[in-house]
CSV table of C-alpha atoms in Angstrom, one decimal:
chain,number,residue,atom,x,y,z
A,1,MET,CA,-17.2,16.7,-27.8
A,2,ALA,CA,-16.7,20.5,-27.7
A,3,ASP,CA,-17.1,20.4,-23.9
A,4,ASP,CA,-14.4,17.8,-23.7
A,5,ILE,CA,-12.0,19.9,-25.8
A,6,ASP,CA,-12.9,23.0,-23.7
A,7,ASP,CA,-12.1,21.0,-20.5
A,8,VAL,CA,-8.8,19.9,-21.8
A,9,LEU,CA,-7.8,23.4,-22.9
A,10,ASP,CA,-8.9,24.9,-19.6
A,11,ALA,CA,-6.6,22.5,-17.7
A,12,VAL,CA,-3.5,23.4,-19.8
A,13,GLY,CA,-2.7,26.7,-18.0
A,14,PRO,CA,-2.6,25.2,-14.5
A,15,ARG,CA,-0.5,22.3,-15.9
A,16,LEU,CA,2.0,24.7,-17.4
A,17,ARG,CA,2.3,26.7,-14.2
A,18,ALA,CA,2.8,23.5,-12.2
A,19,LEU,CA,5.5,22.3,-14.7
A,20,ARG,CA,7.3,25.7,-14.5
A,21,ARG,CA,7.2,25.7,-10.7
A,22,GLN,CA,8.4,22.1,-10.5
A,23,ARG,CA,11.4,23.1,-12.6
A,24,GLY,CA,12.1,26.2,-10.5
A,25,ILE,CA,12.0,28.4,-13.6
A,26,THR,CA,10.8,32.1,-13.6
A,27,LEU,CA,8.6,33.5,-16.3
A,28,ALA,CA,11.5,35.6,-17.4
A,29,GLU,CA,13.8,32.6,-17.8
A,30,LEU,CA,11.1,30.7,-19.7
A,31,ALA,CA,10.5,33.7,-22.0
A,32,ALA,CA,14.2,33.8,-22.8
A,33,LYS,CA,14.3,30.0,-23.5
A,34,THR,CA,11.2,30.0,-25.7
A,35,ALA,CA,11.0,33.4,-27.3
A,36,ILE,CA,7.5,33.8,-26.0
A,37,SER,CA,6.8,37.0,-24.1
A,38,GLU,CA,6.4,36.9,-20.3
A,39,SER,CA,2.9,38.4,-20.6
A,40,THR,CA,1.8,35.7,-23.0
A,41,LEU,CA,3.2,33.0,-20.8
A,42,SER,CA,1.5,34.6,-17.8
A,43,ARG,CA,-1.9,34.8,-19.6
A,44,LEU,CA,-1.4,31.2,-20.9
A,45,GLU,CA,-0.8,29.9,-17.3
A,46,SER,CA,-3.7,31.9,-15.9
A,47,GLY,CA,-6.1,30.7,-18.6
A,48,ARG,CA,-6.7,34.1,-20.1
A,49,ARG,CA,-5.0,32.9,-23.3
A,50,ARG,CA,-5.8,29.6,-25.1
A,51,ALA,CA,-3.0,27.2,-25.9
A,52,THR,CA,-2.0,26.9,-29.5
A,53,LEU,CA,0.5,24.6,-31.2
A,54,GLU,CA,2.8,27.6,-31.8
A,55,LEU,CA,3.0,28.2,-28.1
A,56,LEU,CA,3.0,24.5,-27.0
A,57,LEU,CA,5.9,23.4,-29.2
A,58,PRO,CA,8.6,25.7,-27.8
A,59,LEU,CA,7.3,25.0,-24.2
A,60,ALA,CA,7.5,21.2,-24.8
A,61,ARG,CA,11.1,21.6,-26.0
A,62,ALA,CA,12.0,23.9,-23.0
A,63,TYR,CA,10.5,21.4,-20.5
A,64,ASP,CA,11.6,18.3,-22.5
A,65,VAL,CA,8.1,16.7,-22.2
A,66,PRO,CA,5.7,15.5,-24.8
A,67,ILE,CA,2.9,17.9,-25.7
A,68,ASP,CA,0.4,15.2,-24.6
A,69,ASP,CA,1.7,15.5,-21.0
A,70,MET,CA,1.2,19.3,-21.0
A,71,VAL,CA,-2.4,19.1,-22.2
A,72,GLY,CA,-3.3,15.9,-20.3
A,73,ALA,CA,-4.2,14.0,-23.5
A,74,PRO,CA,-5.0,10.4,-23.1
A,75,ARG,CA,-2.3,8.0,-24.3
A,76,THR,CA,-3.1,6.3,-27.6
A,77,GLY,CA,-1.1,3.8,-29.5
A,78,ASP,CA,1.7,3.5,-26.9
A,79,LEU,CA,1.5,0.2,-25.0
A,80,ARG,CA,4.1,1.2,-22.5
A,81,ILE,CA,3.1,2.1,-18.9
A,82,HIS,CA,4.5,5.3,-17.6
A,83,LEU,CA,5.0,4.9,-13.9
A,84,HIS,CA,5.3,7.9,-11.5
A,85,PRO,CA,7.0,6.9,-8.3
A,86,ILE,CA,5.8,8.2,-4.9
A,87,HIS,CA,8.4,8.9,-2.2
A,88,ARG,CA,7.2,8.5,1.4
A,89,HIS,CA,8.9,7.8,4.7
A,90,GLY,CA,12.3,7.3,3.0
A,91,MET,CA,10.8,4.6,0.7
A,92,THR,CA,9.7,4.6,-3.0
A,93,PHE,CA,6.3,3.3,-4.0
A,94,ILE,CA,5.7,2.7,-7.7
A,95,PRO,CA,2.0,2.4,-8.5
A,96,LEU,CA,1.3,-0.6,-10.7
A,97,SER,CA,-2.5,-0.1,-10.9
A,98,ARG,CA,-4.5,3.0,-11.8
A,99,ARG,CA,-8.0,2.0,-10.8
A,100,PRO,CA,-9.4,4.4,-8.1
A,101,GLY,CA,-10.8,2.5,-5.1
A,102,GLY,CA,-10.5,-1.3,-4.8
A,103,THR,CA,-7.2,-3.1,-4.5
A,104,GLN,CA,-4.1,-1.1,-5.4
A,105,ALA,CA,-0.8,-2.6,-6.5
A,106,TYR,CA,2.6,-1.1,-5.8
A,107,LYS,CA,6.3,-2.1,-6.2
A,108,MET,CA,8.0,-0.8,-3.0
A,109,LEU,CA,11.7,-0.1,-2.7
A,110,ILE,CA,13.3,0.3,0.7
A,111,PRO,CA,16.8,1.8,0.3
A,112,ALA,CA,20.0,0.4,2.0
A,113,ARG,CA,20.9,2.2,5.2
A,114,LYS,CA,24.0,2.4,7.3
A,115,GLN,CA,22.0,3.0,10.5
A,116,PRO,CA,18.9,0.9,11.2
A,117,ALA,CA,15.6,2.7,10.5
A,118,GLU,CA,13.6,3.8,13.5
A,119,VAL,CA,10.7,1.5,14.1
A,120,THR,CA,7.5,3.6,14.1
A,121,LEU,CA,4.4,1.5,14.2
A,122,LYS,CA,1.5,2.9,12.0
A,123,THR,CA,-2.2,1.9,11.7
A,124,HIS,CA,-4.7,2.7,9.0
A,125,SER,CA,-7.8,1.0,7.6
A,126,GLY,CA,-7.4,-1.7,5.0
A,127,PHE,CA,-5.7,-5.0,4.3
A,128,GLU,CA,-2.2,-5.6,2.9
A,129,TRP,CA,-0.6,-8.5,1.1
A,130,LEU,CA,3.1,-8.3,0.3
A,131,TYR,CA,5.7,-10.5,-1.6
A,132,VAL,CA,9.5,-10.0,-1.2
A,133,LEU,CA,11.3,-9.9,-4.5
A,134,ASN,CA,14.9,-9.0,-3.2
A,135,GLY,CA,16.5,-8.4,0.1
A,136,LYS,CA,15.3,-9.4,3.6
A,137,LEU,CA,12.2,-7.6,4.9
A,138,ARG,CA,11.6,-7.0,8.6
A,139,LEU,CA,7.9,-7.0,9.2
A,140,ILE,CA,6.4,-6.1,12.6
A,141,VAL,CA,2.6,-6.6,13.0
A,142,GLY,CA,1.3,-6.2,16.5
A,143,GLU,CA,3.5,-8.5,18.7
A,144,GLN,CA,5.0,-10.4,15.7
A,145,ASP,CA,8.5,-9.4,14.5
A,146,ILE,CA,9.5,-11.6,11.5
A,147,THR,CA,12.0,-11.6,8.7
A,148,LEU,CA,10.9,-12.5,5.2
A,149,PRO,CA,13.5,-13.5,2.6
A,150,PRO,CA,13.0,-13.3,-1.2
A,151,GLY,CA,10.0,-15.5,-2.3
A,152,GLU,CA,8.0,-15.2,0.9
A,153,ALA,CA,4.7,-13.5,1.3
A,154,ALA,CA,2.6,-12.1,4.2
A,155,GLU,CA,-0.8,-10.6,4.6
A,156,PHE,CA,-2.2,-8.6,7.5
A,157,ASP,CA,-4.9,-6.2,8.6
A,158,THR,CA,-3.4,-2.7,8.5
A,159,SER,CA,-5.6,-1.6,11.5
A,160,LEU,CA,-3.0,-3.5,13.6
A,161,PRO,CA,0.1,-1.5,14.4
A,162,HIS,CA,2.7,-2.4,11.8
A,163,TRP,CA,6.1,-1.4,10.3
A,164,LEU,CA,8.2,-2.5,7.3
A,165,GLY,CA,11.9,-2.1,6.9
A,166,SER,CA,15.2,-3.8,5.9
A,167,ALA,CA,16.2,-6.7,8.2
A,168,ASP,CA,19.9,-6.2,7.5
A,169,GLY,CA,20.4,-2.7,6.3
A,170,GLN,CA,20.5,-3.8,2.7
A,171,ALA,CA,18.0,-2.7,0.0
A,172,VAL,CA,14.6,-4.5,-0.2
A,173,GLU,CA,12.2,-4.8,-3.1
A,174,LEU,CA,8.7,-6.0,-2.7
A,175,LEU,CA,5.3,-6.1,-4.3
A,176,ILE,CA,2.3,-4.9,-2.3
A,177,LEU,CA,-1.4,-5.2,-2.8
A,178,PHE,CA,-3.4,-2.9,-0.6
A,179,GLY,CA,-7.2,-2.9,-0.3
A,180,LEU,CA,-8.9,-0.1,1.6
A,181,GLN,CA,-12.0,-2.2,2.2
A,182,GLY,CA,-10.1,-5.1,3.8
A,183,GLU,CA,-10.1,-7.4,0.8
A,184,ARG,CA,-8.0,-10.4,1.2
A,185,VAL,CA,-5.9,-12.0,-1.5
A,186,HIS,CA,-7.0,-15.4,-2.5
A,187,VAL,CA,-4.3,-17.7,-3.7
A,188,ARG,CA,-5.7,-20.9,-5.4
A,189,PRO,CA,-3.6,-24.0,-5.6
A,190,ARG,CA,-2.8,-25.3,-9.0
A,191,HIS,CA,-4.5,-28.6,-9.9
A,192,GLU,CA,-2.3,-30.9,-11.9
């Protein structure tokens, strides 16, 4: 138990430094906002000073984040899922699963564009299944170039050259299941 607490406390400094840098705030600016000296903030970020509630409360207010986020505490009692979007290649991926390895689930958002996106085929290991929620998806896999409207699904081996984009320049929303090991989605018919 004591080792767990030490590990959590040791990780606070780097988290605080990362938070400050993400916000583009200097130690001097943070000191002015929190009434904590620059030297104390520096020692706290470097791990030479242990975090205390008296130090964390003004920092939480200054960053407008819960103390739990600053110390990396596990969430308890809150059933809500806090999603952290990933932005890549002009698209937004919202992770819907947290399990490392195995199949990963994402909601993908392709923004509307005035100019058509450049088609750049990519390959990587794995297998992908997707379902279009809104908009019209253009999917190129190998020699196939298809348009999928809302409600349609596709699956393909990602080692084949592929590309996803908007078919008509409008925004597209889709769900993606991606398996690194090449797992395939199994859809079973309903028996009535």
